[in-house]
PDB file of C-alpha atoms and ligand atoms in Angstrom:
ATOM      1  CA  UNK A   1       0.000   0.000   0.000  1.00 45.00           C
ATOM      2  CA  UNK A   2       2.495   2.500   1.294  1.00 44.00           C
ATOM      3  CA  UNK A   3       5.117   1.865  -1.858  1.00 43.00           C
ATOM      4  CA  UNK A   4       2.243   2.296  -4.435  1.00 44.00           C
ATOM      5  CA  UNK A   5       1.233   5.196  -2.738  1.00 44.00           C
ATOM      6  CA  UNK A   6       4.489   7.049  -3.342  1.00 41.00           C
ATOM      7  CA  UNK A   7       5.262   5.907  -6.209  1.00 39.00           C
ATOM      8  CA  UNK A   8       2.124   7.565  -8.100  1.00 39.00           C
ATOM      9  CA  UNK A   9       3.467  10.891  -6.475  1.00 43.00           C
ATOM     10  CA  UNK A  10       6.833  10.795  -7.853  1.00 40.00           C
ATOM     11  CA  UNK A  11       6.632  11.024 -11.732  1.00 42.00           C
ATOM     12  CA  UNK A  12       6.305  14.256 -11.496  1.00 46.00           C
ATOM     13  CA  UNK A  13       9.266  15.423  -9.964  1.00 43.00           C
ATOM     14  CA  UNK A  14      11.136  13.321 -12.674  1.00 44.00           C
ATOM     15  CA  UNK A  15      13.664  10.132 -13.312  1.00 50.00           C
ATOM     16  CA  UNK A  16      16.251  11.074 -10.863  1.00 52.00           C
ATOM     17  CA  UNK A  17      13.616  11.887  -8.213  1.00 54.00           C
ATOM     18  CA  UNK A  18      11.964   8.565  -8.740  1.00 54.00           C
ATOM     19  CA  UNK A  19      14.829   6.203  -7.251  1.00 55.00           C
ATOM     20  CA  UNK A  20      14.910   8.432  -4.345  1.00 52.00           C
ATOM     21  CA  UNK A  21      11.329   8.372  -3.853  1.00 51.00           C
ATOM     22  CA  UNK A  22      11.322   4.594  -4.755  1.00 50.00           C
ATOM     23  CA  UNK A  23      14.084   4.386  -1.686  1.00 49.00           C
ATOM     24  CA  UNK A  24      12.253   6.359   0.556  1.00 50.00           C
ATOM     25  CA  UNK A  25       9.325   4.432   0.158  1.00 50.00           C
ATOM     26  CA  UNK A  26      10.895   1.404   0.865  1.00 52.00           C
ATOM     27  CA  UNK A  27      12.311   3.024   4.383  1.00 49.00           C
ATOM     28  CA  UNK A  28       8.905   4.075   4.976  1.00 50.00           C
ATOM     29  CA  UNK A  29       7.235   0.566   4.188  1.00 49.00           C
ATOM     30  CA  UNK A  30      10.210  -0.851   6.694  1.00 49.00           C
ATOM     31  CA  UNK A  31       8.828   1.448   9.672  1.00 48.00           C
ATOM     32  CA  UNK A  32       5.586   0.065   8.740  1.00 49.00           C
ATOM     33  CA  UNK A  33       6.290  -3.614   8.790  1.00 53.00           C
ATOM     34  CA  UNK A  34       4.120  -5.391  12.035  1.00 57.00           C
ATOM     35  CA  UNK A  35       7.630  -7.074  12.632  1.00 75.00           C
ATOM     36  CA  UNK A  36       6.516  -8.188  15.756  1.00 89.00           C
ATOM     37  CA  UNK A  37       3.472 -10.232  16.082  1.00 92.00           C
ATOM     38  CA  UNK A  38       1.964 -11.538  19.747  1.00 94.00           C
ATOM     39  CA  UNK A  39      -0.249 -14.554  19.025  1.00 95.00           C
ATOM     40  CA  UNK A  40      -2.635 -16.354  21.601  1.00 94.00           C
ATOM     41  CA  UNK A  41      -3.127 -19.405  19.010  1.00 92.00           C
ATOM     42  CA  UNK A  42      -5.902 -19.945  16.966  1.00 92.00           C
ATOM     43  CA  UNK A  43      -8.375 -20.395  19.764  1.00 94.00           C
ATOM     44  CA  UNK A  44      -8.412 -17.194  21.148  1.00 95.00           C
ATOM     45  CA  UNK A  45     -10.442 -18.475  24.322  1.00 95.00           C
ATOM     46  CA  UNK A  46     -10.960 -21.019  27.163  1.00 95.00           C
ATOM     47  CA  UNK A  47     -13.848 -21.890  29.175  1.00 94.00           C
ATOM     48  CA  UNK A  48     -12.767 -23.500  32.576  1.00 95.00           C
ATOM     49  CA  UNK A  49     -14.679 -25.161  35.621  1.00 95.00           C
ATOM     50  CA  UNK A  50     -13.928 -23.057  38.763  1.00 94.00           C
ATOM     51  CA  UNK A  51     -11.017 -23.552  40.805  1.00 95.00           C
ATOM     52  CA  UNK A  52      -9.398 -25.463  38.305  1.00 95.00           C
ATOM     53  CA  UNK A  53      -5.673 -24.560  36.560  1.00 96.00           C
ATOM     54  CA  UNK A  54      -5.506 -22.883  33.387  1.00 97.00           C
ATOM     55  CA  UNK A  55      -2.828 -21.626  30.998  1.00 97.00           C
ATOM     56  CA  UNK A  56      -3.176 -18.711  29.219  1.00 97.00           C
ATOM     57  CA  UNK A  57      -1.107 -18.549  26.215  1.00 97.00           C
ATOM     58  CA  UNK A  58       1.139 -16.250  24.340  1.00 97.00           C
ATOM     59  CA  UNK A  59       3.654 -16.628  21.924  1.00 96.00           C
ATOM     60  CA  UNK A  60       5.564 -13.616  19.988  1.00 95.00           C
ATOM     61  CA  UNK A  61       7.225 -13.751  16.633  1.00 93.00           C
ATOM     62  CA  UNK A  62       9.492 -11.335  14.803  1.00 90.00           C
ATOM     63  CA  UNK A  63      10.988 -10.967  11.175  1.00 86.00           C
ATOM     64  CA  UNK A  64      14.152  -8.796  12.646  1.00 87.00           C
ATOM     65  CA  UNK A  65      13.977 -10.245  15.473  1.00 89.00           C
ATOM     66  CA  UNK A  66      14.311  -8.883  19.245  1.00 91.00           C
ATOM     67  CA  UNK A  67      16.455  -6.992  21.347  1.00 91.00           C
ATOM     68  CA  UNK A  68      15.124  -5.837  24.988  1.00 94.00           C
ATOM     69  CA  UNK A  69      11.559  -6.622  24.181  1.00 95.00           C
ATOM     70  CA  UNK A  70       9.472  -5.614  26.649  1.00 96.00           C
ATOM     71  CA  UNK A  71       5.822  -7.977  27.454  1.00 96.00           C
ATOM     72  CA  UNK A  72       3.283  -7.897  29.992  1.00 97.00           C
ATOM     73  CA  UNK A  73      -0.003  -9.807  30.647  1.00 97.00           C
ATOM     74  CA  UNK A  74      -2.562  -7.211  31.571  1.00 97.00           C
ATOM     75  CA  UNK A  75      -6.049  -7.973  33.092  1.00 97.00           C
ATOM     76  CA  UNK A  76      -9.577  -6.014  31.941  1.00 96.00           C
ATOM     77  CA  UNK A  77     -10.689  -5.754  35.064  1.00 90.00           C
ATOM     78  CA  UNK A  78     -13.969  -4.156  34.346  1.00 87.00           C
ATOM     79  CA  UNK A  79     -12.925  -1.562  32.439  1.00 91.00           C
ATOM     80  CA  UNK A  80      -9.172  -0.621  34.330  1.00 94.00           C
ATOM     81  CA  UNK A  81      -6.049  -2.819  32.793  1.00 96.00           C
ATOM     82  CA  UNK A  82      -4.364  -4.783  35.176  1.00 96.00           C
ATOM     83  CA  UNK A  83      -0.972  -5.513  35.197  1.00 97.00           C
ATOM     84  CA  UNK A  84      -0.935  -9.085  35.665  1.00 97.00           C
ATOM     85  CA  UNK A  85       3.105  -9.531  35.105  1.00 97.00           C
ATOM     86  CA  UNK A  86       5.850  -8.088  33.065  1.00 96.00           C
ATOM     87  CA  UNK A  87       9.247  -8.842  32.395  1.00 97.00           C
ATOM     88  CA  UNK A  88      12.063  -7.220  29.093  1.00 96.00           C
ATOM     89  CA  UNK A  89      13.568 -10.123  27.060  1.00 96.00           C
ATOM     90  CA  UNK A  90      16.667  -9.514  26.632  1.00 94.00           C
ATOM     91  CA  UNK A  91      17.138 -12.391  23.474  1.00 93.00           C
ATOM     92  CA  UNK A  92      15.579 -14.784  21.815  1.00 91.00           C
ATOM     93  CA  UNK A  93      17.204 -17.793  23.869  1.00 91.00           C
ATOM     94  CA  UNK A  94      17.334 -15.283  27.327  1.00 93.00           C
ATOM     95  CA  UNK A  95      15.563 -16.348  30.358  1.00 94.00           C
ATOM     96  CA  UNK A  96      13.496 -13.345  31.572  1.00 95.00           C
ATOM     97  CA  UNK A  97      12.966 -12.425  35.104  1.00 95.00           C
ATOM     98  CA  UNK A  98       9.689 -11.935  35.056  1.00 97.00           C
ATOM     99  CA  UNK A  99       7.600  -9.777  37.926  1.00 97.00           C
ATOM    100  CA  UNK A 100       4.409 -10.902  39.124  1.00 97.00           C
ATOM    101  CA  UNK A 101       1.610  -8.419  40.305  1.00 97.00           C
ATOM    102  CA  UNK A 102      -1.407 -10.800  40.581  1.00 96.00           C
ATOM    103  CA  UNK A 103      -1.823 -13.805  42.775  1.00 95.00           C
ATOM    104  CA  UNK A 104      -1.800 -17.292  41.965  1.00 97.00           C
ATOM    105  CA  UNK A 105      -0.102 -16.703  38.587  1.00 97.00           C
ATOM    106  CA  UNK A 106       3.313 -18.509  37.415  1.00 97.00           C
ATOM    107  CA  UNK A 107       5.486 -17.922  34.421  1.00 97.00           C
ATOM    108  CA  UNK A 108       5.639 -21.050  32.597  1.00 96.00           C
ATOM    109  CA  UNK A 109       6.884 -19.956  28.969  1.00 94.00           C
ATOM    110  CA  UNK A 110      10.033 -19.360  29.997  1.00 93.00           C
ATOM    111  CA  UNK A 111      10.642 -17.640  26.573  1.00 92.00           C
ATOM    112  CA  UNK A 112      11.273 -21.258  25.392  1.00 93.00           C
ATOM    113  CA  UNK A 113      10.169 -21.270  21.111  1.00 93.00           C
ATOM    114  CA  UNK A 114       8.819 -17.345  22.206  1.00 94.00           C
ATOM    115  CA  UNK A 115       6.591 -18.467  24.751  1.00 96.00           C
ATOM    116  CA  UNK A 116       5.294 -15.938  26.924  1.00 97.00           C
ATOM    117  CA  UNK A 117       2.932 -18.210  28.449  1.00 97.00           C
ATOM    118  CA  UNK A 118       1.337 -18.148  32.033  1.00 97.00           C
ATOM    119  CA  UNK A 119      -0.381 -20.357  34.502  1.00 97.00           C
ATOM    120  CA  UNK A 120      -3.456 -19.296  36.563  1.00 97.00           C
ATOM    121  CA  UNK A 121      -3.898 -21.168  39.703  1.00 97.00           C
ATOM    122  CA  UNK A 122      -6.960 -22.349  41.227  1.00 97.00           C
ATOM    123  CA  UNK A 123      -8.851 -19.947  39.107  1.00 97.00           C
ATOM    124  CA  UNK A 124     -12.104 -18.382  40.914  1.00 96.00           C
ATOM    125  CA  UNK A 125     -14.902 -16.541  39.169  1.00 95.00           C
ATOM    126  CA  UNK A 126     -13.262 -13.200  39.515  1.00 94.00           C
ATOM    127  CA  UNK A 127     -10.875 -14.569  37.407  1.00 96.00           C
ATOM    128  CA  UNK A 128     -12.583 -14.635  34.111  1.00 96.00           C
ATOM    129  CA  UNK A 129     -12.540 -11.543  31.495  1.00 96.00           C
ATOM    130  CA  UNK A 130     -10.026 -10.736  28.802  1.00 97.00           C
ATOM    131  CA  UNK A 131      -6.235 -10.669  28.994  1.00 97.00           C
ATOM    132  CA  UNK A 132      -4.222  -8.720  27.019  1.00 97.00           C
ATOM    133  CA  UNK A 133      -0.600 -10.159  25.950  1.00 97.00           C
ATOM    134  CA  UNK A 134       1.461  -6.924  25.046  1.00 97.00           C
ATOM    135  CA  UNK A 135       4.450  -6.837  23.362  1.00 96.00           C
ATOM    136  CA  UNK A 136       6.860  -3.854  22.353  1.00 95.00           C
ATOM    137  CA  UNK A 137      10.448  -4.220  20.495  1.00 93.00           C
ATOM    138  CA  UNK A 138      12.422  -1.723  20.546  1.00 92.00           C
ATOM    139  CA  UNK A 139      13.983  -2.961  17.516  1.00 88.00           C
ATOM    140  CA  UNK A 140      11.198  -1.337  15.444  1.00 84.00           C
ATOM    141  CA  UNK A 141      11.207   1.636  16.677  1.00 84.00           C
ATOM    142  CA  UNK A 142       8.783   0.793  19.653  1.00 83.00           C
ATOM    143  CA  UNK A 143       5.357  -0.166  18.160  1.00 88.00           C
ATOM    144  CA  UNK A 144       3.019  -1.617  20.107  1.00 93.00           C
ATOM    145  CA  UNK A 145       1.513  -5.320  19.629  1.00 94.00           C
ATOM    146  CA  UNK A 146      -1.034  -7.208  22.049  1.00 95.00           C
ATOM    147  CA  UNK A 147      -3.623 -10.098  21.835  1.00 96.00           C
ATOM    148  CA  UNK A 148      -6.342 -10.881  23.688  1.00 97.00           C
ATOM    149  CA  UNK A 149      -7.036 -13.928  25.080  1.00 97.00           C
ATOM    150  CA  UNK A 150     -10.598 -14.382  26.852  1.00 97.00           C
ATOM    151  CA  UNK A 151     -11.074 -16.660  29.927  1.00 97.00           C
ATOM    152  CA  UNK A 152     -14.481 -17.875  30.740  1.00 95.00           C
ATOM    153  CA  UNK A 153     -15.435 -19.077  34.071  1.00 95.00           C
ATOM    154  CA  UNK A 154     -18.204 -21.395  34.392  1.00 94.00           C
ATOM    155  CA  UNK A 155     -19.239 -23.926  37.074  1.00 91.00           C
ATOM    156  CA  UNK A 156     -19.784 -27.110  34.963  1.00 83.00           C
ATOM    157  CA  UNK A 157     -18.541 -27.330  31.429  1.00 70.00           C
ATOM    158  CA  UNK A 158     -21.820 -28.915  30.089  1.00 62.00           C
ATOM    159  CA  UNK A 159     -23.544 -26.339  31.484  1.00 52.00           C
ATOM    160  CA  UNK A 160     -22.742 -23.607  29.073  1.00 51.00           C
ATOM    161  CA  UNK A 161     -22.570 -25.913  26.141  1.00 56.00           C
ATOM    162  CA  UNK A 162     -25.949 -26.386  26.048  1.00 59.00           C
ATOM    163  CA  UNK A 163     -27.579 -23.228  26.177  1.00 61.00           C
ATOM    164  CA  UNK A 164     -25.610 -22.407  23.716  1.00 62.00           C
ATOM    165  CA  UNK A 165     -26.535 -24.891  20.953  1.00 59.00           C
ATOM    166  CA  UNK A 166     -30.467 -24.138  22.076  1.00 60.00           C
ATOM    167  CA  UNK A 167     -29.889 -20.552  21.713  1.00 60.00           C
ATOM    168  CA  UNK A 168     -28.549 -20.799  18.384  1.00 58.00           C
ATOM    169  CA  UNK A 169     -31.185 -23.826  17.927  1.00 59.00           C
ATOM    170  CA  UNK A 170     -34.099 -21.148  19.297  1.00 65.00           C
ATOM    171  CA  UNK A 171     -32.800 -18.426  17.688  1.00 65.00           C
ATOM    172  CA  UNK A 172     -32.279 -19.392  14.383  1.00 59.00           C
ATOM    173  CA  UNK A 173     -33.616 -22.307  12.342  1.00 68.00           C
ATOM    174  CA  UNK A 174     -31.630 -25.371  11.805  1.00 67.00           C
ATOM    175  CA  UNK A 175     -31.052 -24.743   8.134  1.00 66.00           C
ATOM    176  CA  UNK A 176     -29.937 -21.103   8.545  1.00 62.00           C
ATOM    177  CA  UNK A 177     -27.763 -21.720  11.578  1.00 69.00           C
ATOM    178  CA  UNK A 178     -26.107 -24.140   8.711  1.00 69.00           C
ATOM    179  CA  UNK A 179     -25.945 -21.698   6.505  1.00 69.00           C
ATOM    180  CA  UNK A 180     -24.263 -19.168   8.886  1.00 73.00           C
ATOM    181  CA  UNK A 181     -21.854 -22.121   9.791  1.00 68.00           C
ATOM    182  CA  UNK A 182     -20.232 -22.396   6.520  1.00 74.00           C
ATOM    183  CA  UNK A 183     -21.078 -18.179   5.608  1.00 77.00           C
ATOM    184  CA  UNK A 184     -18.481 -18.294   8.869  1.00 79.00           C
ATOM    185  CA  UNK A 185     -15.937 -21.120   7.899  1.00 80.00           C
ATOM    186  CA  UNK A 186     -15.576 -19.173   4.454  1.00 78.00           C
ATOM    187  CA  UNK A 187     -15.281 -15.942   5.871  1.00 78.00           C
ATOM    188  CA  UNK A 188     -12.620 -16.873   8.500  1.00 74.00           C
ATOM    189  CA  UNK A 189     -10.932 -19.261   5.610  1.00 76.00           C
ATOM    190  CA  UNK A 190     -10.780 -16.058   3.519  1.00 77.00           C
ATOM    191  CA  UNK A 191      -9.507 -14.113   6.945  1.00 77.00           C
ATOM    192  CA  UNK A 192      -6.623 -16.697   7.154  1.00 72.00           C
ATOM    193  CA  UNK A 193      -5.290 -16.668   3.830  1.00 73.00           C
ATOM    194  CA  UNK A 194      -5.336 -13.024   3.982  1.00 76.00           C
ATOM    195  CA  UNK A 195      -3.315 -12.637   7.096  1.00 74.00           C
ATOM    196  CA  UNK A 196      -0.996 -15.591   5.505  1.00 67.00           C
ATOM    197  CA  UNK A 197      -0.231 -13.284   2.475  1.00 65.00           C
ATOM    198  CA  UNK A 198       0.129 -10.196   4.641  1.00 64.00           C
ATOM    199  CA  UNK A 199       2.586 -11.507   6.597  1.00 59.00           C
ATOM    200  CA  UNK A 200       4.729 -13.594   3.826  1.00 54.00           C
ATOM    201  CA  UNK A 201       4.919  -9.873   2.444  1.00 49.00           C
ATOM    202  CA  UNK A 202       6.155  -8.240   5.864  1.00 54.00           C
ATOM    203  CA  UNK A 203       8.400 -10.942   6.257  1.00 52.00           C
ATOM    204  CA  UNK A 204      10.281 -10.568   2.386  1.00 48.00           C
ATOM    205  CA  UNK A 205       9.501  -6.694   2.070  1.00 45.00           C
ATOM    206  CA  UNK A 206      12.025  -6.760   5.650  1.00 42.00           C
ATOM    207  CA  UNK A 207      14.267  -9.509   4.049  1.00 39.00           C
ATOM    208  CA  UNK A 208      14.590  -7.776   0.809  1.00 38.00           C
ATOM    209  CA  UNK A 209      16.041  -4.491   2.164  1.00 39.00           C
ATOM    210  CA  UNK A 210      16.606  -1.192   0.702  1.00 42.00           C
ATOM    211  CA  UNK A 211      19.044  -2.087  -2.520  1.00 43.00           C
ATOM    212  CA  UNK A 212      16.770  -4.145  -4.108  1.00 41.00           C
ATOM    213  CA  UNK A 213      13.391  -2.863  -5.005  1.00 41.00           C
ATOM    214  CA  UNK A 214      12.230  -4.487  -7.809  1.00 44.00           C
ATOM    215  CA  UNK A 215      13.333  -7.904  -6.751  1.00 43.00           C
ATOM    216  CA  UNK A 216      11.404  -6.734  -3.519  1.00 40.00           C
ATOM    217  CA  UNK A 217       8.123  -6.171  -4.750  1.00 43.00           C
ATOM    218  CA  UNK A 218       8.139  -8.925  -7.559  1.00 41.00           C
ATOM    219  CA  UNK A 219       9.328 -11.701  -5.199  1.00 40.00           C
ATOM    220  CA  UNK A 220       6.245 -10.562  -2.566  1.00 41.00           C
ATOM    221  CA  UNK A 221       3.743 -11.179  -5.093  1.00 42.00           C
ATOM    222  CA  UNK A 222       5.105 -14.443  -6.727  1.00 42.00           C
ATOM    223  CA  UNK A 223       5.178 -15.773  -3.503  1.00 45.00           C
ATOM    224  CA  UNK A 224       2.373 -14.934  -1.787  1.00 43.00           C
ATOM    225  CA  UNK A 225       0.594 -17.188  -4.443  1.00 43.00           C
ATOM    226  CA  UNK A 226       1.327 -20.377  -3.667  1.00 46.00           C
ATOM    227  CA  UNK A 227       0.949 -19.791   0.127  1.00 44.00           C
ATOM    228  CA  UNK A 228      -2.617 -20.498  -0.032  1.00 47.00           C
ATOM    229  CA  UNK A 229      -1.938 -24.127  -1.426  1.00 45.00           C
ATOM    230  CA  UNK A 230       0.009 -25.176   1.415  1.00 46.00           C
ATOM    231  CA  UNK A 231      -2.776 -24.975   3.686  1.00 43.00           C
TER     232      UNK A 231
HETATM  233  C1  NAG B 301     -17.074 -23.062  42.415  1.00 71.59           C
HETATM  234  O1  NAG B 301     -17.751 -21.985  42.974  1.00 71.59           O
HETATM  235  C2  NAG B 301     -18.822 -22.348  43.800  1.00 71.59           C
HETATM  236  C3  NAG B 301     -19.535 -21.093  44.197  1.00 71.59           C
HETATM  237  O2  NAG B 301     -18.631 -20.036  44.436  1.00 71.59           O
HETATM  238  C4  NAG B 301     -18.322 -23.119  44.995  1.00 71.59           C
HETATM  239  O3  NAG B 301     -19.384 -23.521  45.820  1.00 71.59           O
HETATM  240  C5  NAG B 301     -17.598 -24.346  44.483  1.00 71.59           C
HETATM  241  O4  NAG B 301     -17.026 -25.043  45.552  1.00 71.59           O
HETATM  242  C6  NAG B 301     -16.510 -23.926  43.504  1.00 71.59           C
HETATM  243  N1  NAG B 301     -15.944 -25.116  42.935  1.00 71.59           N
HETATM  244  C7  NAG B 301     -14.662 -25.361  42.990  1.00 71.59           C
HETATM  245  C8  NAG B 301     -14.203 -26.606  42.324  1.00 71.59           C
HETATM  246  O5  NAG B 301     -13.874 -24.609  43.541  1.00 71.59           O
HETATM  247  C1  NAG B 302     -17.757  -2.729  37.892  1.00 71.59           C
HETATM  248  O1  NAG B 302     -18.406  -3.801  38.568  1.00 71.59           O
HETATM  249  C2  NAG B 302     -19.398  -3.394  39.462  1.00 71.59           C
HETATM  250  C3  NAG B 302     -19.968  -4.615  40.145  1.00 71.59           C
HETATM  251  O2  NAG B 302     -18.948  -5.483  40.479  1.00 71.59           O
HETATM  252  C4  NAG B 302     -20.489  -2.625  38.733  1.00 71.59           C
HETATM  253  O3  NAG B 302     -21.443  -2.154  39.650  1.00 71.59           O
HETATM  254  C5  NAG B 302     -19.883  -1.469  38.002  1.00 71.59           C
HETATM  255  O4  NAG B 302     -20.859  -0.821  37.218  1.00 71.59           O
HETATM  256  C6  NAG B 302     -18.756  -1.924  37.105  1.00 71.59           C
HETATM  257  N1  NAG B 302     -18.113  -0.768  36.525  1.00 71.59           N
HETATM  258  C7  NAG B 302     -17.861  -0.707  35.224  1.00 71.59           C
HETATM  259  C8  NAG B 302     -17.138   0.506  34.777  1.00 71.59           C
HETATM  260  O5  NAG B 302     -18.193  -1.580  34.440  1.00 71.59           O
HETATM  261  C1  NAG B 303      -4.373 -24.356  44.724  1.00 71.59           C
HETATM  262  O1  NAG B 303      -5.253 -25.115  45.518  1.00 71.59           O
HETATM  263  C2  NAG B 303      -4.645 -26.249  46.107  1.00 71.59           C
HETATM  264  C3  NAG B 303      -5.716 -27.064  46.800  1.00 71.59           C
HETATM  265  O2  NAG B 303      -6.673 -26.225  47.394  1.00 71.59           O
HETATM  266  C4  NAG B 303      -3.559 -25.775  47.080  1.00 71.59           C
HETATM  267  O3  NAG B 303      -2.912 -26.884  47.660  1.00 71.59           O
HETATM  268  C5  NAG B 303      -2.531 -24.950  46.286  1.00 71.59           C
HETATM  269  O4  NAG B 303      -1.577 -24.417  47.187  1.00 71.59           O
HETATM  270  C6  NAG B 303      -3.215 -23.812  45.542  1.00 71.59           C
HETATM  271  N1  NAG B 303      -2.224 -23.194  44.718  1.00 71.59           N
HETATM  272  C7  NAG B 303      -2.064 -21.860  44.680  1.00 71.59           C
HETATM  273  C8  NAG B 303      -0.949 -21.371  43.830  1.00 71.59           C
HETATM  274  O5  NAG B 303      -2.773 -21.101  45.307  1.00 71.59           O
HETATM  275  C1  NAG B 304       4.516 -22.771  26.220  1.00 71.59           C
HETATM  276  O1  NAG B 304       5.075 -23.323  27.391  1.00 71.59           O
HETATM  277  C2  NAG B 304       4.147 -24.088  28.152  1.00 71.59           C
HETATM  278  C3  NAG B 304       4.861 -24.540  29.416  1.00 71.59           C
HETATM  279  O2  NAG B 304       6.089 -25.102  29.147  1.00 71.59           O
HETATM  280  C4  NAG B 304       3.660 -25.267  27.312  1.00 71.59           C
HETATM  281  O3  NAG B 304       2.714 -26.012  28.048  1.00 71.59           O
HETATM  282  C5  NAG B 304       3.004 -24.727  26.050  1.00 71.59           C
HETATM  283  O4  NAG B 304       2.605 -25.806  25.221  1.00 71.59           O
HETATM  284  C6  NAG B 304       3.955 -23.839  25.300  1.00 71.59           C
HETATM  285  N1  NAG B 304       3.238 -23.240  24.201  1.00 71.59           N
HETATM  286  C7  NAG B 304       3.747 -23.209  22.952  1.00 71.59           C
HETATM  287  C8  NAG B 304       2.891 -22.565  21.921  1.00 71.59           C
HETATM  288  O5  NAG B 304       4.843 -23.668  22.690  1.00 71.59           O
HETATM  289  C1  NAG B 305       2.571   2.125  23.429  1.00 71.59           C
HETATM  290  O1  NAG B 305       1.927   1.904  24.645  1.00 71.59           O
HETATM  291  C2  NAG B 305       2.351   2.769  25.690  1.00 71.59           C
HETATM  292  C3  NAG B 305       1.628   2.345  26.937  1.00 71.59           C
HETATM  293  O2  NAG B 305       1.911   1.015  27.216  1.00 71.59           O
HETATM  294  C4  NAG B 305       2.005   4.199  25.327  1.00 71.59           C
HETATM  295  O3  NAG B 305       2.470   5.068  26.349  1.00 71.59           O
HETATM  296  C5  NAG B 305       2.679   4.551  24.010  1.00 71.59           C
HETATM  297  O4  NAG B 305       2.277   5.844  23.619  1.00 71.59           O
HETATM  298  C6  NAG B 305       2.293   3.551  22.946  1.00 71.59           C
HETATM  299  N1  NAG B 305       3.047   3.819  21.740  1.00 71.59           N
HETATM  300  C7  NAG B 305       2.501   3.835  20.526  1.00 71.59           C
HETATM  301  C8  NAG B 305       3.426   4.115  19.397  1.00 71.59           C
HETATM  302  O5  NAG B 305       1.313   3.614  20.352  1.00 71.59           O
END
């Protein structure tokens, strides 16, 4: 977006112009890049019988990878974030000390494969809402990255199940709660495959650098082609 952008402003200003503008863009598309990406997996949430154990999850992932990246688990406790823990990474294979503000909660990733994972012990009803992993690397010049990750808290599991399935039963007939089904699986299919591309392109457009433009933009688009097939 940003290099197409620019590079329908330059003509005008004329050849010698262009490669500057063409460089320029190409800084400017670096700044841009989501290097750093936070992910909770693809099940964003987890429903839980009270007083039981849970993990929440969090992994981060980088392009340029990380230098002093800074993380925290916050809590939304009704409306006001909680800091839940935080900790600065100083490498990928460093051990973080990580400080704890919230009882019953244990540091399990141990920044093992990028896990920023935690444990919640004994979890009580208070416990359930959304937490926010949050990641910044200074590295890119300090953006900020988070995921949420939703706990539910529920006293039997079957419990909830059910009125689920007759709400959407009640709700909606059985063919159109079908239809919705796969109106859902094709949407989120599509929603996958985009994010797929759009990150095959961070990851090259990073790779690629500033001396090579053309090779830069060419080799996003050939490859963000067959990316879809793999999956
Ligand atoms: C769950 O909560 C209920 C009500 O607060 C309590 O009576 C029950 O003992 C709790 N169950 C567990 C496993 O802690
Ligand atoms: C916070 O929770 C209390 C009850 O626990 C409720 O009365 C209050 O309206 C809530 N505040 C917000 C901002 O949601
Ligand atoms: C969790 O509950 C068990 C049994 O009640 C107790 O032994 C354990 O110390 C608790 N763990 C934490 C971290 O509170
Ligand atoms: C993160 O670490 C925890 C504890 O070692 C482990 O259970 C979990 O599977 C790990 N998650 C990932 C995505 O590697
Ligand atoms: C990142 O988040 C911090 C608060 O954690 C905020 O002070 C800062 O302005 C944010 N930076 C950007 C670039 O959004």
């Amino acid at each position: 977006m940003e290099v197409q952008w620019v590079g329908v402003e330059v003509p005008r200003l004329g050849p010698p112009h262009r490669a500057v503008g063409l460089i320029f863009s190409m800084l400017l598309g670096l700044w841009s890049v989501q290097a750093l990406e936070m992910s909770v997996g693809k099940i964003p949430f987890l429903q839980a019988v009270n007083g039981s154990t849970v993990m929440l999850p969090c992994t981060y992932a980088s392009c340029i990878g990380i230098e002093d990246l800074y993380f925290n688990w916050q809590f939304n406790d009704n409306g006001t974030m909680q800091k839940v823990c935080d900790s600065v990474i100083a490498s990928e294979t460093a051990v973080p000390h990580v400080n704890i503000y919230r009882e019953r909660v244990e540091f399990v990733g141990k920044n093992q494969n990028n896990n920023v994972s935690i444990l919640l012990w004994n979890i009580t009803f208070e416990d359930g809402g959304q937490y926010t992993c949050f990641g910044r690397n200074p590295k890119e010049k300090g953006r900020n990255h988070s995921t949420i990750f939703t706990l539910i808290v529920v006293d039997e599991l079957r419990v909830v199940d059910n009125t689920l399935t007759i709400l959407i039963a009640s709700a909606v007939g059985g063919g159109i709660a079908a239809l919705m089904g796969f109106m859902l699986l094709k949407n989120f299919t599509l929603y996958v495959l985009a994010r797929l591309e759009e990150k095959n392109k961070e990851c090259l457009v990073t790779s690629s650098g500033i001396d090579n433009t053309e090779n830069g933009l060419s080799g996003s688009k050939a490859d963000s082609k067959p990316t879809p097939k793999k999956k």
